[in-house]
Amino acid sequence: MLIDTYGRVATDLRVSLTDKCNLRCTYCMPEEGLQWLSKTDLLSDDEIVRLVRVAVTDLGVTEVRFTGGEPLLRPGLVSIVERCAALEPRPRMSLTTNGIGLKRTASALKAAGLDRVNVSLDTLRPDVFKTLTRRDRHKDVLDGLEAAHEAGLTPVKVNSVLMPGLNADEAPELLAWAVENCYELRFIEQMPLDAQHGWKRDGMITAGDILASLRTRFTLTAEDDEERGSAPAERWTVDGGPHRVGVIASVTRPFCRACDRTRLTADGQVRTCLFAREETDLRGALRSGAPDEEIARIWKLAMWGKKAGSGLDDPAFLQPDRPMSAIGG
């Protein structure tokens, strides 16, 4: 069991499969991209499956989310999903993606055992999408969402970040579109995880701003806290249901007290939090021949030292050195 000194138990594993991405979102990385990890630094498919197996069979993990960078850029993704689906007990598995490659992979991923997807889409306007991502791929994302829904990777969740001066006014439009297409929309406050370290608290679009905007068009009814559990999103039913919308207020209303996540970077480092400035190396132990028991021991020790919170409310907060593309969302 992955327990920390505050009594929280990590049962949700986020696995970054690559630091590479085929978009250049302004809140994540510079236009020219980043210095990518070398192939030798990345975990191999076998190493990823082994670490997931240790997490599931020895450490009590019940949910696995594959992330990136952009996980659909990982050549062995379908095989990794299939092998993890064969584990006993079988974990619930999902994928966070920008959706560009979903049209061609959704059916194969479903057949391999993937349960559902989260797709990032911040705008319904192709011109704004191009400005935000620095790529003209809006239609590819919409096609990917449709393919995921048709393949049964449901509920299909859509993650949106609102940025001042770009898409700040789109919350009601996005929700109406999500309801019409039976997607579950979740707004995420912009977080200090950009490679440029340009994030500023002043002027960011907050959860309060988003909810006020949505209520100009919809009636929102808050979900019971017990139903939320350890989920990062606060959720509301829309116009009496059955559709729901969520808001992840990582900055203004942190949910650290109920956090149940442990994170594995693409180069085999354990992270206890998105905003942690420390990592624990599992890749070195793997490649030096450590048995599963030793891997589990190192992982347990890393999670035991998890801090009480993200530190975002501390005036002395410092962004992690590694950007989101390297950490895994």
Short mmCIF file of C-alpha atoms in Angstrom, two decimals:
data_model
loop_
_atom_site.label_atom_id
_atom_site.label_comp_id
_atom_site.label_asym_id
_atom_site.label_seq_id
_atom_site.Cartn_x
_atom_site.Cartn_y
_atom_site.Cartn_z
CA MET A 1 0.00 0.00 0.00
CA LEU A 2 1.23 3.50 -0.90
CA ILE A 3 0.40 5.46 2.25
CA ASP A 4 1.81 8.79 3.39
CA THR A 5 2.27 10.34 6.83
CA TYR A 6 -1.10 12.12 6.52
CA GLY A 7 -2.97 8.85 6.08
CA ARG A 8 -3.69 9.28 2.38
CA VAL A 9 -3.49 6.12 0.27
CA ALA A 10 -2.46 6.36 -3.39
CA THR A 11 -4.54 4.05 -5.56
CA ASP A 12 -4.45 6.11 -8.78
CA LEU A 13 -1.27 5.87 -10.88
CA ARG A 14 -0.51 8.43 -13.62
CA VAL A 15 2.06 7.08 -16.10
CA SER A 16 3.75 9.44 -18.55
CA LEU A 17 4.68 7.51 -21.69
CA THR A 18 6.62 10.27 -23.44
CA ASP A 19 7.57 13.91 -22.98
CA LYS A 20 7.01 14.65 -26.67
CA CYS A 21 3.93 16.40 -28.00
CA ASN A 22 2.66 17.39 -31.44
CA LEU A 23 1.09 20.62 -30.15
CA ARG A 24 2.78 23.68 -28.62
CA CYS A 25 0.14 24.93 -26.20
CA THR A 26 1.07 28.34 -24.86
CA TYR A 27 0.44 27.32 -21.23
CA CYS A 28 2.71 24.26 -21.54
CA MET A 29 5.75 24.85 -23.74
CA PRO A 30 7.47 27.37 -26.02
CA GLU A 31 6.79 27.47 -29.76
CA GLU A 32 10.13 25.85 -30.59
CA GLY A 33 9.43 22.89 -28.30
CA LEU A 34 11.76 21.51 -25.65
CA GLN A 35 14.84 19.36 -25.34
CA TRP A 36 13.22 15.91 -25.46
CA LEU A 37 14.40 12.95 -23.42
CA SER A 38 16.70 10.56 -25.27
CA LYS A 39 15.40 7.11 -26.15
CA THR A 40 17.77 5.51 -23.64
CA ASP A 41 16.41 7.73 -20.85
CA LEU A 42 12.83 6.71 -21.55
CA LEU A 43 11.41 3.64 -19.90
CA SER A 44 11.00 0.74 -22.33
CA ASP A 45 7.59 -0.88 -22.87
CA ASP A 46 8.67 -3.82 -20.71
CA GLU A 47 9.82 -1.50 -17.92
CA ILE A 48 6.53 0.41 -17.97
CA VAL A 49 4.47 -2.77 -17.79
CA ARG A 50 6.64 -4.12 -14.99
CA LEU A 51 6.23 -0.96 -12.90
CA VAL A 52 2.47 -0.95 -13.49
CA ARG A 53 2.40 -4.62 -12.44
CA VAL A 54 4.28 -3.84 -9.21
CA ALA A 55 1.91 -0.96 -8.52
CA VAL A 56 -1.21 -3.04 -9.14
CA THR A 57 -0.25 -6.39 -7.63
CA ASP A 58 1.98 -5.27 -4.76
CA LEU A 59 1.01 -1.68 -3.90
CA GLY A 60 -2.77 -1.53 -4.18
CA VAL A 61 -3.15 0.65 -7.27
CA THR A 62 -6.58 0.21 -8.87
CA GLU A 63 -6.57 2.93 -11.56
CA VAL A 64 -3.95 3.66 -14.21
CA ARG A 65 -3.99 6.78 -16.39
CA PHE A 66 -1.59 6.95 -19.34
CA THR A 67 -0.43 10.49 -20.08
CA GLY A 68 2.36 12.40 -21.82
CA GLY A 69 3.43 14.68 -23.37
CA GLU A 70 1.13 13.12 -25.93
CA PRO A 71 0.75 9.38 -25.19
CA LEU A 72 -0.56 8.58 -28.69
CA LEU A 73 2.97 9.32 -29.94
CA ARG A 74 4.23 6.26 -28.05
CA PRO A 75 4.68 3.49 -30.68
CA GLY A 76 3.97 0.67 -28.23
CA LEU A 77 0.88 2.22 -26.62
CA VAL A 78 -1.69 -0.37 -27.72
CA SER A 79 0.53 -3.24 -26.60
CA ILE A 80 1.21 -1.56 -23.24
CA VAL A 81 -2.54 -1.16 -22.67
CA GLU A 82 -3.22 -4.77 -23.65
CA ARG A 83 -0.54 -6.13 -21.32
CA CYS A 84 -1.72 -4.00 -18.41
CA ALA A 85 -5.32 -5.10 -19.03
CA ALA A 86 -4.18 -8.70 -18.50
CA LEU A 87 -2.96 -7.98 -14.95
CA GLU A 88 -4.71 -9.52 -11.97
CA PRO A 89 -6.46 -7.68 -10.46
CA ARG A 90 -7.23 -5.74 -13.63
CA PRO A 91 -6.86 -1.98 -13.13
CA ARG A 92 -9.28 0.53 -14.61
CA MET A 93 -7.38 2.27 -17.40
CA SER A 94 -7.77 5.64 -19.07
CA LEU A 95 -5.79 7.94 -21.33
CA THR A 96 -5.26 11.70 -21.37
CA THR A 97 -4.62 12.92 -24.91
CA ASN A 98 -4.85 15.94 -27.17
CA GLY A 99 -7.03 13.76 -29.40
CA ILE A 100 -5.16 14.33 -32.66
CA GLY A 101 -4.39 10.62 -33.19
CA LEU A 102 -7.59 9.19 -31.75
CA LYS A 103 -9.44 8.79 -35.04
CA ARG A 104 -7.00 6.07 -36.13
CA THR A 105 -6.36 4.48 -32.71
CA ALA A 106 -9.60 4.61 -30.71
CA SER A 107 -10.93 1.22 -31.82
CA ALA A 108 -7.59 -0.52 -31.27
CA LEU A 109 -7.24 1.00 -27.81
CA LYS A 110 -10.74 -0.11 -26.84
CA ALA A 111 -10.03 -3.63 -28.09
CA ALA A 112 -6.78 -3.67 -26.10
CA GLY A 113 -8.66 -2.91 -22.88
CA LEU A 114 -8.66 0.86 -22.46
CA ASP A 115 -11.78 1.96 -20.59
CA ARG A 116 -12.08 5.65 -21.42
CA VAL A 117 -10.31 8.85 -22.52
CA ASN A 118 -9.82 12.44 -21.43
CA VAL A 119 -9.30 14.77 -24.40
CA SER A 120 -7.88 18.28 -24.10
CA LEU A 121 -9.80 20.90 -26.08
CA ASP A 122 -9.81 24.53 -24.99
CA THR A 123 -11.89 26.16 -27.71
CA LEU A 124 -14.53 25.54 -30.37
CA ARG A 125 -13.02 28.20 -32.61
CA PRO A 126 -10.40 26.93 -35.09
CA ASP A 127 -8.58 30.27 -35.18
CA VAL A 128 -8.31 30.41 -31.39
CA PHE A 129 -7.17 26.77 -31.35
CA LYS A 130 -4.38 27.65 -33.76
CA THR A 131 -3.32 30.57 -31.57
CA LEU A 132 -3.39 28.50 -28.38
CA THR A 133 -1.66 25.39 -29.74
CA ARG A 134 0.37 26.94 -32.58
CA ARG A 135 -0.94 24.16 -34.82
CA ASP A 136 -3.88 23.96 -37.25
CA ARG A 137 -5.34 20.66 -35.99
CA HIS A 138 -8.75 21.60 -34.58
CA LYS A 139 -10.75 19.31 -36.87
CA ASP A 140 -8.46 16.37 -36.02
CA VAL A 141 -9.34 16.77 -32.34
CA LEU A 142 -13.07 16.90 -33.07
CA ASP A 143 -12.76 13.80 -35.26
CA GLY A 144 -10.81 12.06 -32.50
CA LEU A 145 -13.49 12.83 -29.94
CA GLU A 146 -16.17 11.41 -32.21
CA ALA A 147 -14.11 8.27 -32.82
CA ALA A 148 -13.56 7.75 -29.09
CA HIS A 149 -17.28 8.04 -28.43
CA GLU A 150 -18.14 5.61 -31.23
CA ALA A 151 -15.52 3.13 -29.99
CA GLY A 152 -17.09 3.10 -26.52
CA LEU A 153 -14.26 4.85 -24.66
CA THR A 154 -16.84 6.43 -22.41
CA PRO A 155 -17.51 8.60 -20.60
CA VAL A 156 -15.48 10.78 -22.96
CA LYS A 157 -14.23 13.66 -20.83
CA VAL A 158 -13.10 16.95 -22.32
CA ASN A 159 -10.55 19.06 -20.42
CA SER A 160 -10.55 22.81 -21.09
CA VAL A 161 -8.25 25.57 -19.85
CA LEU A 162 -9.50 29.14 -20.20
CA MET A 163 -6.95 31.86 -20.89
CA PRO A 164 -7.43 35.64 -20.55
CA GLY A 165 -7.80 37.40 -23.88
CA LEU A 166 -8.13 34.17 -25.87
CA ASN A 167 -10.99 31.88 -24.88
CA ALA A 168 -12.09 33.32 -21.53
CA ASP A 169 -15.63 33.89 -22.82
CA GLU A 170 -16.18 30.37 -24.17
CA ALA A 171 -17.33 28.50 -21.05
CA PRO A 172 -21.09 28.51 -21.85
CA GLU A 173 -20.47 27.70 -25.52
CA LEU A 174 -18.20 24.79 -24.61
CA LEU A 175 -20.72 23.37 -22.15
CA ALA A 176 -23.61 23.59 -24.62
CA TRP A 177 -21.50 21.75 -27.19
CA ALA A 178 -20.44 19.07 -24.65
CA VAL A 179 -24.06 18.46 -23.60
CA GLU A 180 -25.15 18.17 -27.22
CA ASN A 181 -22.43 15.58 -27.94
CA CYS A 182 -22.71 13.66 -24.63
CA TYR A 183 -19.19 14.56 -23.52
CA GLU A 184 -18.41 15.35 -19.87
CA LEU A 185 -16.73 18.76 -19.75
CA ARG A 186 -14.20 19.68 -17.10
CA PHE A 187 -12.63 23.10 -16.79
CA ILE A 188 -9.14 23.20 -15.30
CA GLU A 189 -7.61 26.31 -13.78
CA GLN A 190 -4.34 27.19 -15.49
CA MET A 191 -1.53 25.78 -13.36
CA PRO A 192 2.11 26.87 -12.91
CA LEU A 193 3.58 24.05 -14.98
CA ASP A 194 4.65 25.87 -18.13
CA ALA A 195 8.21 25.39 -19.33
CA GLN A 196 8.65 29.15 -19.66
CA HIS A 197 7.68 29.78 -15.99
CA GLY A 198 5.48 32.61 -17.21
CA TRP A 199 2.42 31.69 -15.13
CA LYS A 200 0.98 34.46 -12.99
CA ARG A 201 -1.77 34.17 -10.40
CA ASP A 202 -3.01 37.69 -11.16
CA GLY A 203 -5.44 37.67 -14.07
CA MET A 204 -5.91 33.90 -14.29
CA ILE A 205 -9.42 32.59 -14.98
CA THR A 206 -10.54 31.11 -11.66
CA ALA A 207 -13.13 28.47 -10.83
CA GLY A 208 -15.35 31.26 -9.54
CA ASP A 209 -15.08 33.11 -12.85
CA ILE A 210 -15.95 29.94 -14.78
CA LEU A 211 -18.99 29.12 -12.67
CA ALA A 212 -20.29 32.69 -12.86
CA SER A 213 -20.00 32.55 -16.65
CA LEU A 214 -21.76 29.17 -16.88
CA ARG A 215 -24.63 30.36 -14.68
CA THR A 216 -25.50 33.07 -17.18
CA ARG A 217 -26.89 30.28 -19.37
CA PHE A 218 -27.34 27.14 -17.24
CA THR A 219 -28.72 26.10 -13.86
CA LEU A 220 -26.00 24.25 -11.95
CA THR A 221 -26.68 22.01 -8.96
CA ALA A 222 -23.69 20.99 -6.84
CA GLU A 223 -22.99 17.30 -6.46
CA ASP A 224 -22.71 15.82 -2.98
CA ASP A 225 -19.18 15.87 -1.53
CA GLU A 226 -19.41 12.15 -0.76
CA GLU A 227 -20.02 11.44 -4.44
CA ARG A 228 -16.89 13.38 -5.33
CA GLY A 229 -14.59 11.29 -3.12
CA SER A 230 -10.97 11.85 -4.14
CA ALA A 231 -11.82 13.11 -7.64
CA PRO A 232 -10.06 16.41 -8.44
CA ALA A 233 -13.16 17.91 -10.10
CA GLU A 234 -16.00 19.51 -8.22
CA ARG A 235 -19.08 18.59 -10.25
CA TRP A 236 -22.48 20.09 -10.96
CA THR A 237 -25.52 18.68 -12.74
CA VAL A 238 -26.59 20.86 -15.66
CA ASP A 239 -30.21 22.04 -15.87
CA GLY A 240 -31.39 19.21 -13.64
CA GLY A 241 -29.32 16.48 -15.30
CA PRO A 242 -28.34 13.99 -16.51
CA HIS A 243 -25.38 15.94 -17.91
CA ARG A 244 -22.64 17.16 -15.59
CA VAL A 245 -19.83 19.67 -15.68
CA GLY A 246 -16.72 19.70 -13.53
CA VAL A 247 -14.23 22.32 -12.41
CA ILE A 248 -10.74 21.42 -11.23
CA ALA A 249 -9.69 24.35 -9.06
CA SER A 250 -6.10 23.29 -8.47
CA VAL A 251 -5.01 26.83 -7.63
CA THR A 252 -7.91 28.49 -5.82
CA ARG A 253 -9.54 25.46 -4.15
CA PRO A 254 -6.84 22.77 -3.82
CA PHE A 255 -8.00 19.19 -3.12
CA CYS A 256 -4.73 17.93 -1.63
CA ARG A 257 -6.37 16.59 1.52
CA ALA A 258 -8.12 13.85 -0.48
CA CYS A 259 -5.37 13.21 -3.06
CA ASP A 260 -4.95 9.54 -4.00
CA ARG A 261 -2.38 9.90 -6.84
CA THR A 262 1.12 8.70 -7.46
CA ARG A 263 2.97 9.68 -10.63
CA LEU A 264 5.57 8.05 -12.83
CA THR A 265 7.49 10.15 -15.35
CA ALA A 266 8.51 8.91 -18.78
CA ASP A 267 12.06 8.42 -17.52
CA GLY A 268 11.05 6.38 -14.51
CA GLN A 269 10.89 8.90 -11.66
CA VAL A 270 8.25 8.75 -8.93
CA ARG A 271 6.57 12.09 -8.26
CA THR A 272 4.30 12.47 -5.25
CA CYS A 273 2.60 15.59 -6.65
CA LEU A 274 2.39 17.58 -9.89
CA PHE A 275 4.10 20.45 -8.06
CA ALA A 276 6.77 18.43 -6.26
CA ARG A 277 10.35 19.61 -6.67
CA GLU A 278 11.77 16.22 -5.72
CA GLU A 279 11.68 12.87 -7.53
CA THR A 280 12.65 9.30 -6.65
CA ASP A 281 14.43 7.19 -9.25
CA LEU A 282 12.94 3.79 -10.10
CA ARG A 283 14.61 3.45 -13.49
CA GLY A 284 18.04 3.06 -11.91
CA ALA A 285 16.77 0.32 -9.61
CA LEU A 286 15.08 -1.46 -12.53
CA ARG A 287 18.20 -1.40 -14.68
CA SER A 288 20.50 -2.49 -11.88
CA GLY A 289 18.51 -5.71 -11.47
CA ALA A 290 16.49 -4.87 -8.35
CA PRO A 291 13.69 -7.38 -7.61
CA ASP A 292 10.05 -6.32 -7.45
CA GLU A 293 10.19 -6.22 -3.66
CA GLU A 294 12.95 -3.60 -3.76
CA ILE A 295 11.11 -1.54 -6.37
CA ALA A 296 8.02 -1.60 -4.15
CA ARG A 297 10.05 -0.61 -1.09
CA ILE A 298 11.55 2.43 -2.87
CA TRP A 299 8.13 3.47 -4.15
CA LYS A 300 6.57 3.16 -0.69
CA LEU A 301 9.34 5.25 0.86
CA ALA A 302 8.88 7.96 -1.77
CA MET A 303 5.13 8.21 -1.15
CA TRP A 304 5.58 8.14 2.64
CA GLY A 305 7.34 11.50 2.30
CA LYS A 306 4.50 13.17 0.34
CA LYS A 307 3.86 16.71 1.54
CA ALA A 308 0.56 17.87 2.98
CA GLY A 309 -0.24 20.08 0.01
CA SER A 310 0.94 21.51 -3.28
CA GLY A 311 2.25 24.69 -1.69
CA LEU A 312 0.43 26.88 -4.23
CA ASP A 313 -0.96 29.03 -1.42
CA ASP A 314 2.53 29.68 -0.01
CA PRO A 315 4.00 33.07 -1.02
CA ALA A 316 7.36 31.27 -1.35
CA PHE A 317 5.98 28.74 -3.87
CA LEU A 318 8.40 27.77 -6.63
CA GLN A 319 7.37 26.03 -9.83
CA PRO A 320 8.87 22.58 -10.40
CA ASP A 321 11.86 22.65 -12.71
CA ARG A 322 10.29 20.11 -15.05
CA PRO A 323 7.34 21.26 -17.18
CA MET A 324 4.05 19.40 -17.47
CA SER A 325 5.14 17.65 -20.67
CA ALA A 326 7.89 15.87 -18.74
CA ILE A 327 5.85 15.25 -15.59
CA GLY A 328 2.65 13.87 -17.10
CA GLY A 329 -0.71 15.53 -16.48
#
